[in-house]
């Protein structure tokens, strides 16, 4: 990229200096010389300066007057990451040299095969500049691969040293050797960051090398002729699921169909795939098609159909009344079909309190003040948090749903896509779908609307109205199907969702309003014990936002 | 200096449960002692003598605030007061409705 000649020149010099640093470190190990040690240390200062200069150049170019395009900004960002990691490699060289002083004799290191570490590191360093300047993914991958090779080399040496530690001899030498090889291993980690920075400069998105491989594998398996060099990748960062989700496009062809790449823990991705298959049997057009699926030891990935439209959440926040009413009409029609078609006469537990208990530690880490003990005001006493959860669990055990339905499982409004043109809704993010209590979906839907951090009174009025409408719709289905405990279970579901939603909310006041709603509903349920649950009336104000 | 004792409770309630809290306070005033307890603090109040009683109600932009405030001086013969007689102490319990 000739536009950045100054930056290119500096990074080229820095790579050369770090290469020399490695060469001299190797020389010192083979034949220690105080002059060479001084040289390594003073070169480290020079490399630190390079890093500072490059950082200044990067930031001044990004924040300067020039109108840089995304590709140019990405190049600068990648260069800065590379410079930071080169400096780390130089630091590790100095640490290794320092550690040599603790060996009874430098020759002790000859017991282990250290040369391949240096060979791997030098080979990778040699291609960094070319990889970055030519935006060559093959070079980037080769740099990343070095880390895996070095990890293997380290494992071998580490196992050997651990075995020798049993012999009770030369403990200090052995431990010093572990430190030295550990620094070599960390140089490999720094190289992985460098390789991934080159991948970033090509894609314009942070993609770990294993995610890149998964993407290539998936694209190969659908055999659509997209070359990985032409792939445009646009991350979708809103995901809280821990999965990596990105929109993949063929940038070489305008108007080409985008697909969705999803990568994450095998358990989650494989469950989602199975659930999509089940949904396909029930409602083929409701969920995305799976174009490909690949599974590794710990992670799995798939390419999914990219569904056109916008999420119901966006529709609620941005669209006019008529469009919103239309989206809700279609959603309710779709749910009516699903609920009627999949209903099974089999009682099912809702499991809300288990879900809450699993998340309570996370909630209290973010909001420790939400844990409370018993409080007394004269003759009136209130329960502690532990007691509230215990009593609610007891109540829940009495409250099985009389039937089960195939539910979405994470029915928040960002997982519902509305397509106005096709007059259709789609469901996404389906790893929690199962035959369960439909109140799970109802409560998550209501709270997902409530927890939107939007405080405009007009928008809030719309959300309140929509929630009431959805509650009435679900209540009607419950009444038609003799679901006598609907309101009580919904209270439990709302308690669970209000409470657990606070762990993502750092606006203290807003988190408090959800937490207090959960506790208010808990009080209502607890006060109703020993009365028929059919008579439990759910206070609608609980899912209606108010500004205090 | 004597340590300040405080009790604070914030929650969402409806009319029905608000009445329970008010009943508890009413009962305390009738008996001449109200105990406030939490894990951290135990606060015993003994309303006596003249009590300044303030009711504040406000309505603005659809939001309503009703403050009840009670203020009195501790009985000079109370053992707690006698511990450090120079320190004038007042108790203030307010309740938002």
JSON list of N, CA and C in Angstrom, two decimals, chain A residues 21-87:
[
{"chain": "A", "resi": 21, "resn": "UNK", "atom": "N", "xyz": [17.36, -9.81, 16.65]},
{"chain": "A", "resi": 21, "resn": "UNK", "atom": "CA", "xyz": [17.24, -10.09, 18.09]},
{"chain": "A", "resi": 21, "resn": "UNK", "atom": "C", "xyz": [17.17, -11.59, 18.34]},
{"chain": "A", "resi": 22, "resn": "UNK", "atom": "N", "xyz": [16.39, -12.27, 17.51]},
{"chain": "A", "resi": 22, "resn": "UNK", "atom": "CA", "xyz": [16.28, -13.73, 17.64]},
{"chain": "A", "resi": 22, "resn": "UNK", "atom": "C", "xyz": [17.62, -14.41, 17.32]},
{"chain": "A", "resi": 23, "resn": "UNK", "atom": "N", "xyz": [18.25, -13.94, 16.24]},
{"chain": "A", "resi": 23, "resn": "UNK", "atom": "CA", "xyz": [19.55, -14.54, 15.85]},
{"chain": "A", "resi": 23, "resn": "UNK", "atom": "C", "xyz": [20.56, -14.41, 16.99]},
{"chain": "A", "resi": 24, "resn": "UNK", "atom": "N", "xyz": [20.63, -13.21, 17.56]},
{"chain": "A", "resi": 24, "resn": "UNK", "atom": "CA", "xyz": [21.62, -12.98, 18.63]},
{"chain": "A", "resi": 24, "resn": "UNK", "atom": "C", "xyz": [21.27, -13.77, 19.89]},
{"chain": "A", "resi": 25, "resn": "UNK", "atom": "N", "xyz": [19.99, -13.92, 20.17]},
{"chain": "A", "resi": 25, "resn": "UNK", "atom": "CA", "xyz": [19.59, -14.71, 21.35]},
{"chain": "A", "resi": 25, "resn": "UNK", "atom": "C", "xyz": [20.08, -16.15, 21.17]},
{"chain": "A", "resi": 26, "resn": "UNK", "atom": "N", "xyz": [19.89, -16.65, 19.96]},
{"chain": "A", "resi": 26, "resn": "UNK", "atom": "CA", "xyz": [20.35, -18.01, 19.67]},
{"chain": "A", "resi": 26, "resn": "UNK", "atom": "C", "xyz": [21.87, -18.11, 19.84]},
{"chain": "A", "resi": 27, "resn": "UNK", "atom": "N", "xyz": [22.55, -17.09, 19.32]},
{"chain": "A", "resi": 27, "resn": "UNK", "atom": "CA", "xyz": [24.02, -17.09, 19.43]},
{"chain": "A", "resi": 27, "resn": "UNK", "atom": "C", "xyz": [24.45, -17.10, 20.90]},
{"chain": "A", "resi": 28, "resn": "UNK", "atom": "N", "xyz": [23.77, -16.31, 21.71]},
{"chain": "A", "resi": 28, "resn": "UNK", "atom": "CA", "xyz": [24.13, -16.23, 23.15]},
{"chain": "A", "resi": 28, "resn": "UNK", "atom": "C", "xyz": [23.94, -17.59, 23.82]},
{"chain": "A", "resi": 29, "resn": "UNK", "atom": "N", "xyz": [22.86, -18.27, 23.44]},
{"chain": "A", "resi": 29, "resn": "UNK", "atom": "CA", "xyz": [22.61, -19.60, 24.04]},
{"chain": "A", "resi": 29, "resn": "UNK", "atom": "C", "xyz": [23.75, -20.55, 23.64]},
{"chain": "A", "resi": 30, "resn": "UNK", "atom": "N", "xyz": [24.17, -20.43, 22.37]},
{"chain": "A", "resi": 30, "resn": "UNK", "atom": "CA", "xyz": [25.20, -21.36, 21.90]},
{"chain": "A", "resi": 30, "resn": "UNK", "atom": "C", "xyz": [26.60, -20.98, 22.41]},
{"chain": "A", "resi": 31, "resn": "UNK", "atom": "N", "xyz": [26.81, -19.67, 22.50]},
{"chain": "A", "resi": 31, "resn": "UNK", "atom": "CA", "xyz": [28.14, -19.20, 22.93]},
{"chain": "A", "resi": 31, "resn": "UNK", "atom": "C", "xyz": [28.00, -17.85, 23.63]},
{"chain": "A", "resi": 32, "resn": "UNK", "atom": "N", "xyz": [27.76, -17.87, 24.94]},
{"chain": "A", "resi": 32, "resn": "UNK", "atom": "CA", "xyz": [27.45, -16.62, 25.64]},
{"chain": "A", "resi": 32, "resn": "UNK", "atom": "C", "xyz": [28.57, -15.59, 25.54]},
{"chain": "A", "resi": 33, "resn": "UNK", "atom": "N", "xyz": [28.19, -14.34, 25.29]},
{"chain": "A", "resi": 33, "resn": "UNK", "atom": "CA", "xyz": [29.18, -13.27, 25.24]},
{"chain": "A", "resi": 33, "resn": "UNK", "atom": "C", "xyz": [28.55, -12.01, 25.82]},
{"chain": "A", "resi": 34, "resn": "UNK", "atom": "N", "xyz": [29.21, -11.37, 26.79]},
{"chain": "A", "resi": 34, "resn": "UNK", "atom": "CA", "xyz": [28.62, -10.18, 27.44]},
{"chain": "A", "resi": 34, "resn": "UNK", "atom": "C", "xyz": [28.34, -9.08, 26.42]},
{"chain": "A", "resi": 35, "resn": "UNK", "atom": "N", "xyz": [29.19, -8.95, 25.40]},
{"chain": "A", "resi": 35, "resn": "UNK", "atom": "CA", "xyz": [28.97, -7.91, 24.38]},
{"chain": "A", "resi": 35, "resn": "UNK", "atom": "C", "xyz": [27.65, -8.14, 23.64]},
{"chain": "A", "resi": 36, "resn": "UNK", "atom": "N", "xyz": [27.42, -9.40, 23.34]},
{"chain": "A", "resi": 36, "resn": "UNK", "atom": "CA", "xyz": [26.19, -9.74, 22.60]},
{"chain": "A", "resi": 36, "resn": "UNK", "atom": "C", "xyz": [24.96, -9.50, 23.47]},
{"chain": "A", "resi": 37, "resn": "UNK", "atom": "N", "xyz": [25.12, -9.80, 24.78]},
{"chain": "A", "resi": 37, "resn": "UNK", "atom": "CA", "xyz": [24.00, -9.57, 25.71]},
{"chain": "A", "resi": 37, "resn": "UNK", "atom": "C", "xyz": [23.67, -8.07, 25.72]},
{"chain": "A", "resi": 38, "resn": "UNK", "atom": "N", "xyz": [24.70, -7.24, 25.79]},
{"chain": "A", "resi": 38, "resn": "UNK", "atom": "CA", "xyz": [24.47, -5.79, 25.77]},
{"chain": "A", "resi": 38, "resn": "UNK", "atom": "C", "xyz": [23.77, -5.37, 24.48]},
{"chain": "A", "resi": 39, "resn": "UNK", "atom": "N", "xyz": [24.20, -5.99, 23.41]},
{"chain": "A", "resi": 39, "resn": "UNK", "atom": "CA", "xyz": [23.65, -5.65, 22.09]},
{"chain": "A", "resi": 39, "resn": "UNK", "atom": "C", "xyz": [22.13, -5.95, 22.06]},
{"chain": "A", "resi": 40, "resn": "UNK", "atom": "N", "xyz": [21.79, -7.15, 22.62]},
{"chain": "A", "resi": 40, "resn": "UNK", "atom": "CA", "xyz": [20.38, -7.55, 22.63]},
{"chain": "A", "resi": 40, "resn": "UNK", "atom": "C", "xyz": [19.57, -6.56, 23.46]},
{"chain": "A", "resi": 41, "resn": "UNK", "atom": "N", "xyz": [20.13, -6.14, 24.58]},
{"chain": "A", "resi": 41, "resn": "UNK", "atom": "CA", "xyz": [19.40, -5.24, 25.47]},
{"chain": "A", "resi": 41, "resn": "UNK", "atom": "C", "xyz": [19.25, -3.85, 24.84]},
{"chain": "A", "resi": 42, "resn": "UNK", "atom": "N", "xyz": [20.32, -3.37, 24.19]},
{"chain": "A", "resi": 42, "resn": "UNK", "atom": "CA", "xyz": [20.18, -2.02, 23.61]},
{"chain": "A", "resi": 42, "resn": "UNK", "atom": "C", "xyz": [19.29, -2.07, 22.36]},
{"chain": "A", "resi": 43, "resn": "UNK", "atom": "N", "xyz": [19.32, -3.22, 21.66]},
{"chain": "A", "resi": 43, "resn": "UNK", "atom": "CA", "xyz": [18.43, -3.32, 20.51]},
{"chain": "A", "resi": 43, "resn": "UNK", "atom": "C", "xyz": [16.98, -3.33, 20.97]},
{"chain": "A", "resi": 44, "resn": "UNK", "atom": "N", "xyz": [16.75, -3.93, 22.14]},
{"chain": "A", "resi": 44, "resn": "UNK", "atom": "CA", "xyz": [15.37, -3.96, 22.66]},
{"chain": "A", "resi": 44, "resn": "UNK", "atom": "C", "xyz": [14.86, -2.54, 22.88]},
{"chain": "A", "resi": 45, "resn": "UNK", "atom": "N", "xyz": [15.76, -1.64, 23.35]},
{"chain": "A", "resi": 45, "resn": "UNK", "atom": "CA", "xyz": [15.34, -0.24, 23.53]},
{"chain": "A", "resi": 45, "resn": "UNK", "atom": "C", "xyz": [14.98, 0.39, 22.19]},
{"chain": "A", "resi": 46, "resn": "UNK", "atom": "N", "xyz": [15.78, 0.04, 21.18]},
{"chain": "A", "resi": 46, "resn": "UNK", "atom": "CA", "xyz": [15.52, 0.58, 19.84]},
{"chain": "A", "resi": 46, "resn": "UNK", "atom": "C", "xyz": [14.16, 0.08, 19.33]},
{"chain": "A", "resi": 47, "resn": "UNK", "atom": "N", "xyz": [13.91, -1.20, 19.59]},
{"chain": "A", "resi": 47, "resn": "UNK", "atom": "CA", "xyz": [12.64, -1.79, 19.13]},
{"chain": "A", "resi": 47, "resn": "UNK", "atom": "C", "xyz": [11.46, -1.14, 19.85]},
{"chain": "A", "resi": 48, "resn": "UNK", "atom": "N", "xyz": [11.66, -0.86, 21.14]},
{"chain": "A", "resi": 48, "resn": "UNK", "atom": "CA", "xyz": [10.61, -0.13, 21.90]},
{"chain": "A", "resi": 48, "resn": "UNK", "atom": "C", "xyz": [10.33, 1.21, 21.22]},
{"chain": "A", "resi": 49, "resn": "UNK", "atom": "N", "xyz": [11.41, 1.89, 20.79]},
{"chain": "A", "resi": 49, "resn": "UNK", "atom": "CA", "xyz": [11.23, 3.18, 20.12]},
{"chain": "A", "resi": 49, "resn": "UNK", "atom": "C", "xyz": [10.46, 3.02, 18.82]},
{"chain": "A", "resi": 50, "resn": "UNK", "atom": "N", "xyz": [10.81, 1.97, 18.07]},
{"chain": "A", "resi": 50, "resn": "UNK", "atom": "CA", "xyz": [10.08, 1.72, 16.82]},
{"chain": "A", "resi": 50, "resn": "UNK", "atom": "C", "xyz": [8.59, 1.58, 17.11]},
{"chain": "A", "resi": 51, "resn": "UNK", "atom": "N", "xyz": [8.32, 0.84, 18.16]},
{"chain": "A", "resi": 51, "resn": "UNK", "atom": "CA", "xyz": [6.91, 0.61, 18.51]},
{"chain": "A", "resi": 51, "resn": "UNK", "atom": "C", "xyz": [6.22, 1.95, 18.78]},
{"chain": "A", "resi": 52, "resn": "UNK", "atom": "N", "xyz": [6.91, 2.80, 19.57]},
{"chain": "A", "resi": 52, "resn": "UNK", "atom": "CA", "xyz": [6.31, 4.11, 19.92]},
{"chain": "A", "resi": 52, "resn": "UNK", "atom": "C", "xyz": [6.11, 4.96, 18.67]},
{"chain": "A", "resi": 53, "resn": "UNK", "atom": "N", "xyz": [7.11, 4.95, 17.79]},
{"chain": "A", "resi": 53, "resn": "UNK", "atom": "CA", "xyz": [7.02, 5.75, 16.56]},
{"chain": "A", "resi": 53, "resn": "UNK", "atom": "C", "xyz": [5.88, 5.25, 15.69]},
{"chain": "A", "resi": 54, "resn": "UNK", "atom": "N", "xyz": [5.80, 3.92, 15.54]},
{"chain": "A", "resi": 54, "resn": "UNK", "atom": "CA", "xyz": [4.74, 3.35, 14.70]},
{"chain": "A", "resi": 54, "resn": "UNK", "atom": "C", "xyz": [3.36, 3.65, 15.30]},
{"chain": "A", "resi": 55, "resn": "UNK", "atom": "N", "xyz": [3.29, 3.55, 16.60]},
{"chain": "A", "resi": 55, "resn": "UNK", "atom": "CA", "xyz": [2.00, 3.84, 17.26]},
{"chain": "A", "resi": 55, "resn": "UNK", "atom": "C", "xyz": [1.60, 5.30, 16.99]},
{"chain": "A", "resi": 56, "resn": "UNK", "atom": "N", "xyz": [2.57, 6.21, 17.14]},
{"chain": "A", "resi": 56, "resn": "UNK", "atom": "CA", "xyz": [2.28, 7.62, 16.87]},
{"chain": "A", "resi": 56, "resn": "UNK", "atom": "C", "xyz": [1.83, 7.83, 15.44]},
{"chain": "A", "resi": 57, "resn": "UNK", "atom": "N", "xyz": [2.58, 7.19, 14.53]},
{"chain": "A", "resi": 57, "resn": "UNK", "atom": "CA", "xyz": [2.23, 7.33, 13.10]},
{"chain": "A", "resi": 57, "resn": "UNK", "atom": "C", "xyz": [0.81, 6.82, 12.84]},
{"chain": "A", "resi": 58, "resn": "UNK", "atom": "N", "xyz": [0.52, 5.63, 13.42]},
{"chain": "A", "resi": 58, "resn": "UNK", "atom": "CA", "xyz": [-0.80, 5.02, 13.20]},
{"chain": "A", "resi": 58, "resn": "UNK", "atom": "C", "xyz": [-1.91, 5.95, 13.68]},
{"chain": "A", "resi": 59, "resn": "UNK", "atom": "N", "xyz": [-1.76, 6.42, 14.91]},
{"chain": "A", "resi": 59, "resn": "UNK", "atom": "CA", "xyz": [-2.84, 7.25, 15.48]},
{"chain": "A", "resi": 59, "resn": "UNK", "atom": "C", "xyz": [-2.93, 8.59, 14.76]},
{"chain": "A", "resi": 60, "resn": "UNK", "atom": "N", "xyz": [-1.77, 9.16, 14.39]},
{"chain": "A", "resi": 60, "resn": "UNK", "atom": "CA", "xyz": [-1.86, 10.46, 13.74]},
{"chain": "A", "resi": 60, "resn": "UNK", "atom": "C", "xyz": [-2.46, 10.32, 12.34]},
{"chain": "A", "resi": 61, "resn": "UNK", "atom": "N", "xyz": [-2.21, 9.19, 11.68]},
{"chain": "A", "resi": 61, "resn": "UNK", "atom": "CA", "xyz": [-2.82, 9.01, 10.36]},
{"chain": "A", "resi": 61, "resn": "UNK", "atom": "C", "xyz": [-4.33, 8.79, 10.49]},
{"chain": "A", "resi": 62, "resn": "UNK", "atom": "N", "xyz": [-4.71, 7.99, 11.48]},
{"chain": "A", "resi": 62, "resn": "UNK", "atom": "CA", "xyz": [-6.15, 7.72, 11.64]},
{"chain": "A", "resi": 62, "resn": "UNK", "atom": "C", "xyz": [-6.90, 8.99, 12.03]},
{"chain": "A", "resi": 63, "resn": "UNK", "atom": "N", "xyz": [-6.27, 9.78, 12.92]},
{"chain": "A", "resi": 63, "resn": "UNK", "atom": "CA", "xyz": [-6.98, 10.97, 13.40]},
{"chain": "A", "resi": 63, "resn": "UNK", "atom": "C", "xyz": [-6.59, 12.24, 12.66]},
{"chain": "A", "resi": 64, "resn": "UNK", "atom": "N", "xyz": [-5.80, 12.08, 11.60]},
{"chain": "A", "resi": 64, "resn": "UNK", "atom": "CA", "xyz": [-5.37, 13.25, 10.84]},
{"chain": "A", "resi": 64, "resn": "UNK", "atom": "C", "xyz": [-6.48, 13.79, 9.95]},
{"chain": "A", "resi": 65, "resn": "UNK", "atom": "N", "xyz": [-6.09, 14.68, 9.09]},
{"chain": "A", "resi": 65, "resn": "UNK", "atom": "CA", "xyz": [-7.07, 15.37, 8.25]},
{"chain": "A", "resi": 65, "resn": "UNK", "atom": "C", "xyz": [-7.49, 14.50, 7.05]},
{"chain": "A", "resi": 66, "resn": "UNK", "atom": "N", "xyz": [-6.67, 13.46, 6.76]},
{"chain": "A", "resi": 66, "resn": "UNK", "atom": "CA", "xyz": [-6.95, 12.68, 5.56]},
{"chain": "A", "resi": 66, "resn": "UNK", "atom": "C", "xyz": [-8.29, 11.95, 5.68]},
{"chain": "A", "resi": 67, "resn": "UNK", "atom": "N", "xyz": [-8.87, 11.73, 4.53]},
{"chain": "A", "resi": 67, "resn": "UNK", "atom": "CA", "xyz": [-10.11, 10.98, 4.53]},
{"chain": "A", "resi": 67, "resn": "UNK", "atom": "C", "xyz": [-9.81, 9.54, 4.14]},
{"chain": "A", "resi": 68, "resn": "UNK", "atom": "N", "xyz": [-9.44, 8.74, 5.13]},
{"chain": "A", "resi": 68, "resn": "UNK", "atom": "CA", "xyz": [-9.02, 7.37, 4.83]},
{"chain": "A", "resi": 68, "resn": "UNK", "atom": "C", "xyz": [-10.23, 6.47, 4.63]},
{"chain": "A", "resi": 69, "resn": "UNK", "atom": "N", "xyz": [-10.09, 5.51, 3.70]},
{"chain": "A", "resi": 69, "resn": "UNK", "atom": "CA", "xyz": [-11.19, 4.54, 3.57]},
{"chain": "A", "resi": 69, "resn": "UNK", "atom": "C", "xyz": [-10.97, 3.39, 4.56]},
{"chain": "A", "resi": 70, "resn": "UNK", "atom": "N", "xyz": [-11.99, 2.51, 4.66]},
{"chain": "A", "resi": 70, "resn": "UNK", "atom": "CA", "xyz": [-11.94, 1.46, 5.68]},
{"chain": "A", "resi": 70, "resn": "UNK", "atom": "C", "xyz": [-10.71, 0.57, 5.50]},
{"chain": "A", "resi": 71, "resn": "UNK", "atom": "N", "xyz": [-10.40, 0.28, 4.24]},
{"chain": "A", "resi": 71, "resn": "UNK", "atom": "CA", "xyz": [-9.28, -0.62, 3.98]},
{"chain": "A", "resi": 71, "resn": "UNK", "atom": "C", "xyz": [-7.97, 0.00, 4.47]},
{"chain": "A", "resi": 72, "resn": "UNK", "atom": "N", "xyz": [-7.85, 1.29, 4.28]},
{"chain": "A", "resi": 72, "resn": "UNK", "atom": "CA", "xyz": [-6.62, 1.96, 4.72]},
{"chain": "A", "resi": 72, "resn": "UNK", "atom": "C", "xyz": [-6.55, 1.98, 6.26]},
{"chain": "A", "resi": 73, "resn": "UNK", "atom": "N", "xyz": [-7.71, 2.25, 6.88]},
{"chain": "A", "resi": 73, "resn": "UNK", "atom": "CA", "xyz": [-7.74, 2.26, 8.36]},
{"chain": "A", "resi": 73, "resn": "UNK", "atom": "C", "xyz": [-7.42, 0.86, 8.89]},
{"chain": "A", "resi": 74, "resn": "UNK", "atom": "N", "xyz": [-7.96, -0.16, 8.24]},
{"chain": "A", "resi": 74, "resn": "UNK", "atom": "CA", "xyz": [-7.71, -1.53, 8.68]},
{"chain": "A", "resi": 74, "resn": "UNK", "atom": "C", "xyz": [-6.22, -1.86, 8.57]},
{"chain": "A", "resi": 75, "resn": "UNK", "atom": "N", "xyz": [-5.59, -1.38, 7.49]},
{"chain": "A", "resi": 75, "resn": "UNK", "atom": "CA", "xyz": [-4.15, -1.62, 7.32]},
{"chain": "A", "resi": 75, "resn": "UNK", "atom": "C", "xyz": [-3.37, -0.98, 8.47]},
{"chain": "A", "resi": 76, "resn": "UNK", "atom": "N", "xyz": [-3.77, 0.24, 8.81]},
{"chain": "A", "resi": 76, "resn": "UNK", "atom": "CA", "xyz": [-3.08, 0.93, 9.91]},
{"chain": "A", "resi": 76, "resn": "UNK", "atom": "C", "xyz": [-3.28, 0.17, 11.22]},
{"chain": "A", "resi": 77, "resn": "UNK", "atom": "N", "xyz": [-4.50, -0.26, 11.46]},
{"chain": "A", "resi": 77, "resn": "UNK", "atom": "CA", "xyz": [-4.78, -0.99, 12.71]},
{"chain": "A", "resi": 77, "resn": "UNK", "atom": "C", "xyz": [-3.96, -2.27, 12.77]},
{"chain": "A", "resi": 78, "resn": "UNK", "atom": "N", "xyz": [-3.93, -2.98, 11.62]},
{"chain": "A", "resi": 78, "resn": "UNK", "atom": "CA", "xyz": [-3.17, -4.25, 11.58]},
{"chain": "A", "resi": 78, "resn": "UNK", "atom": "C", "xyz": [-1.69, -3.98, 11.84]},
{"chain": "A", "resi": 79, "resn": "UNK", "atom": "N", "xyz": [-1.17, -2.90, 11.24]},
{"chain": "A", "resi": 79, "resn": "UNK", "atom": "CA", "xyz": [0.24, -2.56, 11.43]},
{"chain": "A", "resi": 79, "resn": "UNK", "atom": "C", "xyz": [0.54, -2.30, 12.89]},
{"chain": "A", "resi": 80, "resn": "UNK", "atom": "N", "xyz": [-0.35, -1.60, 13.54]},
{"chain": "A", "resi": 80, "resn": "UNK", "atom": "CA", "xyz": [-0.15, -1.29, 14.97]},
{"chain": "A", "resi": 80, "resn": "UNK", "atom": "C", "xyz": [-0.14, -2.57, 15.82]},
{"chain": "A", "resi": 81, "resn": "UNK", "atom": "N", "xyz": [-1.07, -3.48, 15.51]},
{"chain": "A", "resi": 81, "resn": "UNK", "atom": "CA", "xyz": [-1.11, -4.76, 16.26]},
{"chain": "A", "resi": 81, "resn": "UNK", "atom": "C", "xyz": [0.20, -5.52, 16.04]},
{"chain": "A", "resi": 82, "resn": "UNK", "atom": "N", "xyz": [0.64, -5.53, 14.78]},
{"chain": "A", "resi": 82, "resn": "UNK", "atom": "CA", "xyz": [1.87, -6.27, 14.45]},
{"chain": "A", "resi": 82, "resn": "UNK", "atom": "C", "xyz": [3.06, -5.66, 15.20]},
{"chain": "A", "resi": 83, "resn": "UNK", "atom": "N", "xyz": [3.13, -4.34, 15.21]},
{"chain": "A", "resi": 83, "resn": "UNK", "atom": "CA", "xyz": [4.25, -3.69, 15.90]},
{"chain": "A", "resi": 83, "resn": "UNK", "atom": "C", "xyz": [4.24, -4.01, 17.40]},
{"chain": "A", "resi": 84, "resn": "UNK", "atom": "N", "xyz": [3.07, -4.00, 18.00]},
{"chain": "A", "resi": 84, "resn": "UNK", "atom": "CA", "xyz": [2.97, -4.35, 19.44]},
{"chain": "A", "resi": 84, "resn": "UNK", "atom": "C", "xyz": [3.49, -5.76, 19.69]},
{"chain": "A", "resi": 85, "resn": "UNK", "atom": "N", "xyz": [3.15, -6.67, 18.81]},
{"chain": "A", "resi": 85, "resn": "UNK", "atom": "CA", "xyz": [3.55, -8.06, 19.03]},
{"chain": "A", "resi": 85, "resn": "UNK", "atom": "C", "xyz": [5.02, -8.31, 18.69]},
{"chain": "A", "resi": 86, "resn": "UNK", "atom": "N", "xyz": [5.53, -7.53, 17.74]},
{"chain": "A", "resi": 86, "resn": "UNK", "atom": "CA", "xyz": [6.97, -7.63, 17.47]},
{"chain": "A", "resi": 86, "resn": "UNK", "atom": "C", "xyz": [7.76, -7.19, 18.70]},
{"chain": "A", "resi": 87, "resn": "UNK", "atom": "N", "xyz": [7.28, -6.14, 19.31]},
{"chain": "A", "resi": 87, "resn": "UNK", "atom": "CA", "xyz": [7.96, -5.64, 20.51]},
{"chain": "A", "resi": 87, "resn": "UNK", "atom": "C", "xyz": [7.93, -6.68, 21.63]}
]
